[in-house]
Coordinates of C-alpha atoms and ligand atoms in Angstrom, one line a residue:
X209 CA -1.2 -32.1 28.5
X210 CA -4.2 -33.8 26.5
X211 CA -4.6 -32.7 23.3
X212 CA -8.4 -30.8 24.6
X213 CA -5.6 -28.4 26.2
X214 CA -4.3 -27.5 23.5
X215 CA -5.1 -24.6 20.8
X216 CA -5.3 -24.6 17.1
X217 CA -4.6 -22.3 14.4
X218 CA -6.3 -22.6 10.7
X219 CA -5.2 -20.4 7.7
X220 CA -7.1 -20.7 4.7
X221 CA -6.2 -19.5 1.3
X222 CA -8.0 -19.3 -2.5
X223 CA -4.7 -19.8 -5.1
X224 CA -5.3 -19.1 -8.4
X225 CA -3.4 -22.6 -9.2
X226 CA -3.9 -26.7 -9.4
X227 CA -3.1 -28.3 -6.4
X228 CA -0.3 -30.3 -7.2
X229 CA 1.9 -27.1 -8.2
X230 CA 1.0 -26.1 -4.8
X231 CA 1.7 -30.0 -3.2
X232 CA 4.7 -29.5 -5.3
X233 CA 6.0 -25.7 -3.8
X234 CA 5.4 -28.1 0.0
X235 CA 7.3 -30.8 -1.0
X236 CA 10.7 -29.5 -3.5
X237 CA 13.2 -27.9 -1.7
X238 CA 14.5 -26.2 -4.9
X239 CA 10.7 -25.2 -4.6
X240 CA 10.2 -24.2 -0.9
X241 CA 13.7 -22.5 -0.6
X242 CA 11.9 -19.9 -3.1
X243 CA 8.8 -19.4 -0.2
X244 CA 9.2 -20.8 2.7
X245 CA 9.4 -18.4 5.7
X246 CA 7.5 -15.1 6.5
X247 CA 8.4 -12.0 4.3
X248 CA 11.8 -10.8 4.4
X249 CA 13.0 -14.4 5.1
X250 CA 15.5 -16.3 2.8
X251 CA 15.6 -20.2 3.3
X252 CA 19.1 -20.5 3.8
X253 CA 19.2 -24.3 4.6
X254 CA 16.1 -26.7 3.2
X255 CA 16.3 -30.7 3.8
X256 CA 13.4 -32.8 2.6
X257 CA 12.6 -36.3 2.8
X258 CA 9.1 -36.2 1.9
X259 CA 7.3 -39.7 2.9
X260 CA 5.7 -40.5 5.6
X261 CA 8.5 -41.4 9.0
X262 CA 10.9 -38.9 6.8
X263 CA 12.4 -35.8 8.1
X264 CA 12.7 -32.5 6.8
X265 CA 14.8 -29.2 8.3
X266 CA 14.3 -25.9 7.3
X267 CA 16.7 -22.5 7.9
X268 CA 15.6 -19.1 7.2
X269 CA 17.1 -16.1 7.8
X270 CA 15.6 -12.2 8.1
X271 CA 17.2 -9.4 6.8
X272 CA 18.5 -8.4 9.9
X273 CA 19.0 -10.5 12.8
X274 CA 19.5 -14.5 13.9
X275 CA 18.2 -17.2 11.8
X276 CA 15.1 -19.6 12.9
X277 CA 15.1 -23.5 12.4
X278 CA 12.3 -25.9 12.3
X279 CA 11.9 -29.1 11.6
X280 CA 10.0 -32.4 11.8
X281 CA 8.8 -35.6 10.8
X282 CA 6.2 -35.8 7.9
X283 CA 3.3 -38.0 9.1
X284 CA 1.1 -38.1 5.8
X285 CA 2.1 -37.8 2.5
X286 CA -1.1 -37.9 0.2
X287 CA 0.1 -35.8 -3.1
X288 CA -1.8 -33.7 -4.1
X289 CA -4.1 -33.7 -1.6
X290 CA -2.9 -33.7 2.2
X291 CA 0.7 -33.2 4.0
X292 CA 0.8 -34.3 7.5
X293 CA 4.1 -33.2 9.6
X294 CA 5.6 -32.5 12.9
X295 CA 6.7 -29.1 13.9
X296 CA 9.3 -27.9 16.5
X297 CA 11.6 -25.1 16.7
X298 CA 15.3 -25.3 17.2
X299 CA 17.0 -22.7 19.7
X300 CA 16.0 -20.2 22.0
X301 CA 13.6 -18.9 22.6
X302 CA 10.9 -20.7 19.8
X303 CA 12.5 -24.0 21.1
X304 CA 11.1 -24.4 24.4
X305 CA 7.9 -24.7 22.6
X306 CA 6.4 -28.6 22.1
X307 CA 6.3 -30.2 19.4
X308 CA 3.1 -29.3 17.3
X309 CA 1.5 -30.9 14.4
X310 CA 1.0 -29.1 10.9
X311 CA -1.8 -30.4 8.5
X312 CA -2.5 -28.5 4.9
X313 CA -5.4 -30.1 2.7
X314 CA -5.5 -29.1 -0.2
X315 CA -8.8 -29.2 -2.3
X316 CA -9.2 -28.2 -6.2
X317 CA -11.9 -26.6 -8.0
X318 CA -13.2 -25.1 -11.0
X319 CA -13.5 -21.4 -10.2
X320 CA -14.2 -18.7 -12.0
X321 CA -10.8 -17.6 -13.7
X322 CA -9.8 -21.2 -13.8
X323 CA -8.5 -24.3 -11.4
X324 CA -8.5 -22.9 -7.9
X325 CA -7.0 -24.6 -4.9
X326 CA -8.6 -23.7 -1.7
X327 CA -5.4 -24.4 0.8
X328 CA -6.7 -25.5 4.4
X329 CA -3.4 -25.1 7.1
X330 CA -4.3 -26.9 10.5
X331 CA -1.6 -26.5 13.1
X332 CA -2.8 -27.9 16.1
X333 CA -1.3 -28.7 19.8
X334 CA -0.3 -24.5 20.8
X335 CA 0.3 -25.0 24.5
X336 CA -1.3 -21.0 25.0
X337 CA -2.5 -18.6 23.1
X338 CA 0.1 -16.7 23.0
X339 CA 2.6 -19.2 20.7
X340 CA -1.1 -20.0 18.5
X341 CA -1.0 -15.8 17.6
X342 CA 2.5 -15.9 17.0
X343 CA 2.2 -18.8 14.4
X344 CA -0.6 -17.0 12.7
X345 CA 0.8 -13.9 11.5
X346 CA 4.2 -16.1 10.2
X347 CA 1.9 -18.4 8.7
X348 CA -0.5 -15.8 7.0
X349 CA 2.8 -14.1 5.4
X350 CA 4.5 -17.1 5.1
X351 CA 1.2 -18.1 2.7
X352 CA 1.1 -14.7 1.1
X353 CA 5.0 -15.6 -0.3
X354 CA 3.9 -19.1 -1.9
X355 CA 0.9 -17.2 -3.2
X356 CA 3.5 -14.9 -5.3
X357 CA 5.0 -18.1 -6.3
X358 CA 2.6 -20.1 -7.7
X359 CA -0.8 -17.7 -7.9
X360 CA -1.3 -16.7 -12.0
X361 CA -1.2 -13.2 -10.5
X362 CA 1.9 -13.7 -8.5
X363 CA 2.2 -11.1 -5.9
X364 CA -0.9 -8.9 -7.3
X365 CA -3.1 -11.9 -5.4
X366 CA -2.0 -10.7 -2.2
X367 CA -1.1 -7.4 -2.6
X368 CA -3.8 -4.2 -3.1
X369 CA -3.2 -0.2 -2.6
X370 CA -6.3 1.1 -2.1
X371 CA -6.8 5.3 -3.9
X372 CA -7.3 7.8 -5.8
X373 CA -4.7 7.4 -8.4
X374 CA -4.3 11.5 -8.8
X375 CA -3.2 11.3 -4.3
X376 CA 0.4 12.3 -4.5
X377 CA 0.5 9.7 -1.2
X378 CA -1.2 6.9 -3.6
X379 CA 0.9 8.0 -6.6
X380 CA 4.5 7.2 -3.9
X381 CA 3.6 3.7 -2.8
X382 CA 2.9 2.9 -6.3
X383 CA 5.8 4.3 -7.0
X384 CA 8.0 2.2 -4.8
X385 CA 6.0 -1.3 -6.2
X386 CA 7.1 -0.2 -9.7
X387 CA 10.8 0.3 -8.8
X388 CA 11.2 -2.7 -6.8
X389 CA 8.9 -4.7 -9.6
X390 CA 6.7 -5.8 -7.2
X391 CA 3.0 -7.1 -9.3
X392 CA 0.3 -5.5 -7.4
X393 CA -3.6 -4.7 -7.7
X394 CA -5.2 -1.1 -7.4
X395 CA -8.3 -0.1 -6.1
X396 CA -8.9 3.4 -6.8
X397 CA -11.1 4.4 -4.0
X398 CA -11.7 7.6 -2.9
X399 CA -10.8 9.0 0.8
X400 CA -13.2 8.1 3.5
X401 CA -14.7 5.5 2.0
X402 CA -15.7 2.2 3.1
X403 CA -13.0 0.5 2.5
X404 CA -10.4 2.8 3.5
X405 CA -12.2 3.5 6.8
X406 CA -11.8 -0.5 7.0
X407 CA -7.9 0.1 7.1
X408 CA -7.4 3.7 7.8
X409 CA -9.3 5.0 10.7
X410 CA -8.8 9.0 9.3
X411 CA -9.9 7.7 5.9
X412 CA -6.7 9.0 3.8
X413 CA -5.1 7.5 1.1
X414 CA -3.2 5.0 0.4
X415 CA -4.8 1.9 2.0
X416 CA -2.3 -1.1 1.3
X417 CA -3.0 -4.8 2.0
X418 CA -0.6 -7.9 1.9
X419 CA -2.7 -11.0 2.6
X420 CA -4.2 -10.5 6.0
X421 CA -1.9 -7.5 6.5
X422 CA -3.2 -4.1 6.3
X423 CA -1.4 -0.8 6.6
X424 CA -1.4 3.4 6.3
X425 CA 0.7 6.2 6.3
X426 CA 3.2 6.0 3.1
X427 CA 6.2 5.9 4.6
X428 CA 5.1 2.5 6.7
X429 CA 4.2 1.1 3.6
X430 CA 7.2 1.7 1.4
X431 CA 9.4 0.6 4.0
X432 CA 7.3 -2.4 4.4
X433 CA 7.7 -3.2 0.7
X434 CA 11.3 -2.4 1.1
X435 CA 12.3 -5.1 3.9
X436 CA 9.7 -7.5 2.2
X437 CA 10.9 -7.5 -1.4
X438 CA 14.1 -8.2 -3.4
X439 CA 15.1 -5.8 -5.8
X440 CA 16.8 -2.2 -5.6
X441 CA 16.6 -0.9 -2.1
X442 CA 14.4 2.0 -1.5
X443 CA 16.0 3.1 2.2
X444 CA 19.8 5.3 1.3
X445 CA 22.5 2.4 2.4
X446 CA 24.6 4.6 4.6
X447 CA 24.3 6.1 8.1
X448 CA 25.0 10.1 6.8
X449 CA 22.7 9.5 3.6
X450 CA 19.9 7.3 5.5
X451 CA 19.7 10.4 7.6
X452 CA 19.4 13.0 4.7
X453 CA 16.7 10.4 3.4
X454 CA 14.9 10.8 7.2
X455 CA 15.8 14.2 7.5
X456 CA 13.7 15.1 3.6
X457 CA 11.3 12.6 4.1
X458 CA 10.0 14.0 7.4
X459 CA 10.0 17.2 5.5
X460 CA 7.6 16.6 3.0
X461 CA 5.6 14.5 5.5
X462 CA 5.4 17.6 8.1
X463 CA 5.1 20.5 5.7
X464 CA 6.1 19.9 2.1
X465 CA 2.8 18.4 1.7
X466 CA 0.9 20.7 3.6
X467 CA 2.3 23.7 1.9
X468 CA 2.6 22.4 -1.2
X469 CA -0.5 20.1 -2.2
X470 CA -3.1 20.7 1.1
X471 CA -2.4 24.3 1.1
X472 CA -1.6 25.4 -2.8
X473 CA -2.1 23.2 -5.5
X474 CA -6.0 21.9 -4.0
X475 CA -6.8 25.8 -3.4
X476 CA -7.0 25.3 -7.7
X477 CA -8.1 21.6 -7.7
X478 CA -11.0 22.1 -5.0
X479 CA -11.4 26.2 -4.9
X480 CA -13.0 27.1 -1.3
X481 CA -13.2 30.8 -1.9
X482 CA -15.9 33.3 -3.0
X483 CA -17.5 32.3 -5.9
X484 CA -15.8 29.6 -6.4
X485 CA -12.2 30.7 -7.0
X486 CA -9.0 29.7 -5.4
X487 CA -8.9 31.2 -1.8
X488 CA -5.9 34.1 -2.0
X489 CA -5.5 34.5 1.4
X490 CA -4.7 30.8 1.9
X491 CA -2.2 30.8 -1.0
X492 CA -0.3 33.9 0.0
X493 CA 0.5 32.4 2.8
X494 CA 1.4 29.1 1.4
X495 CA 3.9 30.8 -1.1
X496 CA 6.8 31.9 0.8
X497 CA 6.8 28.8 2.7
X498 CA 6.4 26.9 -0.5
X499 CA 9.6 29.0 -1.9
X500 CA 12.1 28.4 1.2
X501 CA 11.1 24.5 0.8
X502 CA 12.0 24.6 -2.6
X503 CA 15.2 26.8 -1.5
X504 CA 16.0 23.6 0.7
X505 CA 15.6 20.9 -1.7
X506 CA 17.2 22.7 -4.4
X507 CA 20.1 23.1 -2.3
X508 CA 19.9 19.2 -1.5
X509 CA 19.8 18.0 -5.1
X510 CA 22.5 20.7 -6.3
X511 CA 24.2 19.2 -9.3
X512 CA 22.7 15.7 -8.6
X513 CA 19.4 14.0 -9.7
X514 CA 18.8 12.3 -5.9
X515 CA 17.8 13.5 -2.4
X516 CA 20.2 11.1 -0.7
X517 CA 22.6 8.8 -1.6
X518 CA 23.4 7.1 -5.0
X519 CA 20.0 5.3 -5.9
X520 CA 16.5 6.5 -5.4
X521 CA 14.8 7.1 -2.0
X522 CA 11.7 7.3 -0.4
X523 CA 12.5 10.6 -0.2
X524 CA 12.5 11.0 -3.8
X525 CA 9.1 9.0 -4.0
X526 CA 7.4 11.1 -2.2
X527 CA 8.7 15.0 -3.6
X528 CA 8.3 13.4 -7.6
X529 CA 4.2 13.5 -6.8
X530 CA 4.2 16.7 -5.2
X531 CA 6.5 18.6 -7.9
X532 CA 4.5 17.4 -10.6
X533 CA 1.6 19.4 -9.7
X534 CA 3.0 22.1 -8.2
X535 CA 4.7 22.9 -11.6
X536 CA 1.1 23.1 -12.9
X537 CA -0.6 26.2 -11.6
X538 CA 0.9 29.7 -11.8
X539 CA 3.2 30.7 -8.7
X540 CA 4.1 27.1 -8.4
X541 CA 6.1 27.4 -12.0
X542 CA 7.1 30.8 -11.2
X543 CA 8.7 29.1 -7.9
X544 CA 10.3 26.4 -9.8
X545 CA 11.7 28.3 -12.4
X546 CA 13.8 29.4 -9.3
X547 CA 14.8 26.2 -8.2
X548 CA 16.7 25.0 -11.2
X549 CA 18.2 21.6 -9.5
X550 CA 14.6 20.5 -8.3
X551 CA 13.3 21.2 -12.0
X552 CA 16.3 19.3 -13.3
X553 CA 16.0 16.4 -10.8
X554 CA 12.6 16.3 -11.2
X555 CA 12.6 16.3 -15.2
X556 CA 15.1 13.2 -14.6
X557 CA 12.4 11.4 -12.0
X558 CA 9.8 12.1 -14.5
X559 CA 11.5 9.6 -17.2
X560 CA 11.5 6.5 -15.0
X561 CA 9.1 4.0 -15.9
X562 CA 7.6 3.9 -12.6
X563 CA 6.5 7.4 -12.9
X564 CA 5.4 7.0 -15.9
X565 CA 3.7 4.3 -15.2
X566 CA 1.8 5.7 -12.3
X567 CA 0.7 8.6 -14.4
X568 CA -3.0 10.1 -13.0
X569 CA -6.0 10.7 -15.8
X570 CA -6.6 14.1 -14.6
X571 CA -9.8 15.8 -15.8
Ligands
GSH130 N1 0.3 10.8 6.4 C1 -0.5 10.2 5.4 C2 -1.1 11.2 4.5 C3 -2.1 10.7 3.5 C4 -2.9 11.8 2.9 O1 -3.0 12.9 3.4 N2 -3.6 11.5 1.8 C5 -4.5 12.4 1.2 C6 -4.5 12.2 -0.3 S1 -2.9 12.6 -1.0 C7 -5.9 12.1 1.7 O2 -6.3 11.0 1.9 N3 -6.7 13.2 1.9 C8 -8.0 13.2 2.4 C9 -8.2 13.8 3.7 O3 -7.2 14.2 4.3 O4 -9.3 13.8 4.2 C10 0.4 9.2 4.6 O5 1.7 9.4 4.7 O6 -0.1 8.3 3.9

């Protein structure tokens, strides 16, 4: 196969940092064992011998699942400019792949917060299209985990939730970043604009981006943060109380939310009915359903502050948002005055910094 047969791949990438901390984060395994890999990978194994006719081996390991080795020679090594090496897989089924050849060039400039490295990855000689596609979305998240590391803004460079801070939905993912400790950016956008349409084709809230990654629908996103990110785990760790997570989060998702927020509290936030007043009809049907969802819940909490398990949940992430406001118009705190554990549990969600944190300005 000439090397006209063969497909490249280029990933490019603005880092908030000078080049040579980025050559550097290439070239130091104590360095690269802190990056290297897509997200949710741990280098587990890293050998350098960066100079050119040297060898390096890398190991890195998913969550779940067999560990991936690849390794090489290095070709060029111009610090803090260029890093030429060699690129093949060991093992099934990566390894019956050729050998391909990995360039970065790394150029510095004065941008407008500061030095800026502008991070060029050429990795040339994919026998099809196929492999090339494959190496793209590693490398993009592989890139978006060296970002975290040596960006000024960490993991905020790569990572934006898109809306509305007042969404309940919005409000949950944030949620999640704050108790995992994850640095992010937020752009408050509204629902259907522009730039949710870009990743949500309904136009709800939250939007989330990770690099070239985007996603919707909050419960894909926190688990997405979950697998990605050290930190306390979001998902309940055994099979009966990862059920009662799944079980309570599909709730809300099918009809806590519905009842409670689409059907109730924005009948008062967004009144539809004559003159201008909350529509009654609406709301007395939303009641009753409201109260044997609350019946439910209070029954799941009983003496305890969590939905399921012994740490906090998606499931709790997502009912926090929707009990804070349903608390604040009239037959909602008639409702919860009747659901003493949800109160309870909810007064105890209500003092952790990340819902603090993610409190709404509401006008
Ligand atoms: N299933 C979606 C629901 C998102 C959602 O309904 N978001 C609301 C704000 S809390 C929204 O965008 N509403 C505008 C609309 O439905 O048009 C998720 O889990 O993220």
């Amino acid at each position: 196969m000439t090397a006209r047969d063969t497909l490249d791949l280029t990933v490019t990438r603005t880092i908030r940092a000078p080049r040579q901390k980025v050559f550097d984060a290439f070239v130091k395994p104590e360095l690269i064992r802190k990056w290297f890999g897509p997200r949710g990978f741990t280098v587990v194994d890293a050998a350098l011998d960066p100079r050119a006719g040297g060898r390096y081996r890398l190991t890195m390991k998913p969550r779940t699942g067999e560990s991936h080795t690849v390794g090489g020679e290095y070709h060029e090594v111009k610090a803090p400019e260029r890093l030429t090496f060699t690129w093949k897989w060991e093992g099934e089924p990566m390894g019956s792949l050729p050998e391909t050849l990995v360039t970065v060039t790394l150029v510095e400039r004065k941008g407008e917060h500061g030095v800026e490295t502008d991070l060029t990855l050429l990795h040339s000689g994919f026998p099809a299209a196929e492999a090339r596609d494959a190496h793209n979305g590693g490398w993009n998240s592989t890139l978006n985990d060296l970002v975290d590391l040596v960006d000024s803004r960490g993991s905020a460079a790569t990572i934006t939730v898109y809306g509305d801070p007042r969404s309940s939905y919005v409000r949950t993912v944030r949620m999640a970043l704050a108790e995992k400790g994850i640095a992010y950016t937020h752009d408050p956008v509204a629902p259907h604009t522009e730039q949710i349409l870009a990743i949500c084709p309904f136009g709800r809230v939250p939007g989330f981006r990770d690099g070239d990654l985007t996603l919707y629908e909050t419960t894909a996103i926190v688990r997405y943060i979950d697998e990605c990110f050290d930190g306390p785990s979001l998902l309940a760790g055994n099979a009966r109380s990862r059920a009662a997570m799944e079980q309570y989060a599909s709730l809300i998702n099918c009809h806590g939310y519905d009842a409670m927020v689409r059907r109730y509290v924005l009948q008062y936030v967004f009144p539809k009915g004559a003159n201008n007043t909350p529509d009654r009809a609406v709301i007395d049907v939303a009641v009753p359903q409201i109260k044997s969802q609350l019946e439910v819940f209070d029954r799941a909490y009983g003496p305890r502050n969590l939905l399921a398990g012994d740490t906090v949940t998606l499931a709790d992430l997502l009912l926090a948002p929707i009990i804070f406001y349903l608390g604040m118009f009239p037959e909602g705190k008639t409702l919860l005055a009747g659901a003493p554990n949800v109160t309870r549990a909810h007064a105890w969600m209500a003092e952790r910094p990340s819902f603090k944190s993610t409190m709404p300005k509401l006008g």
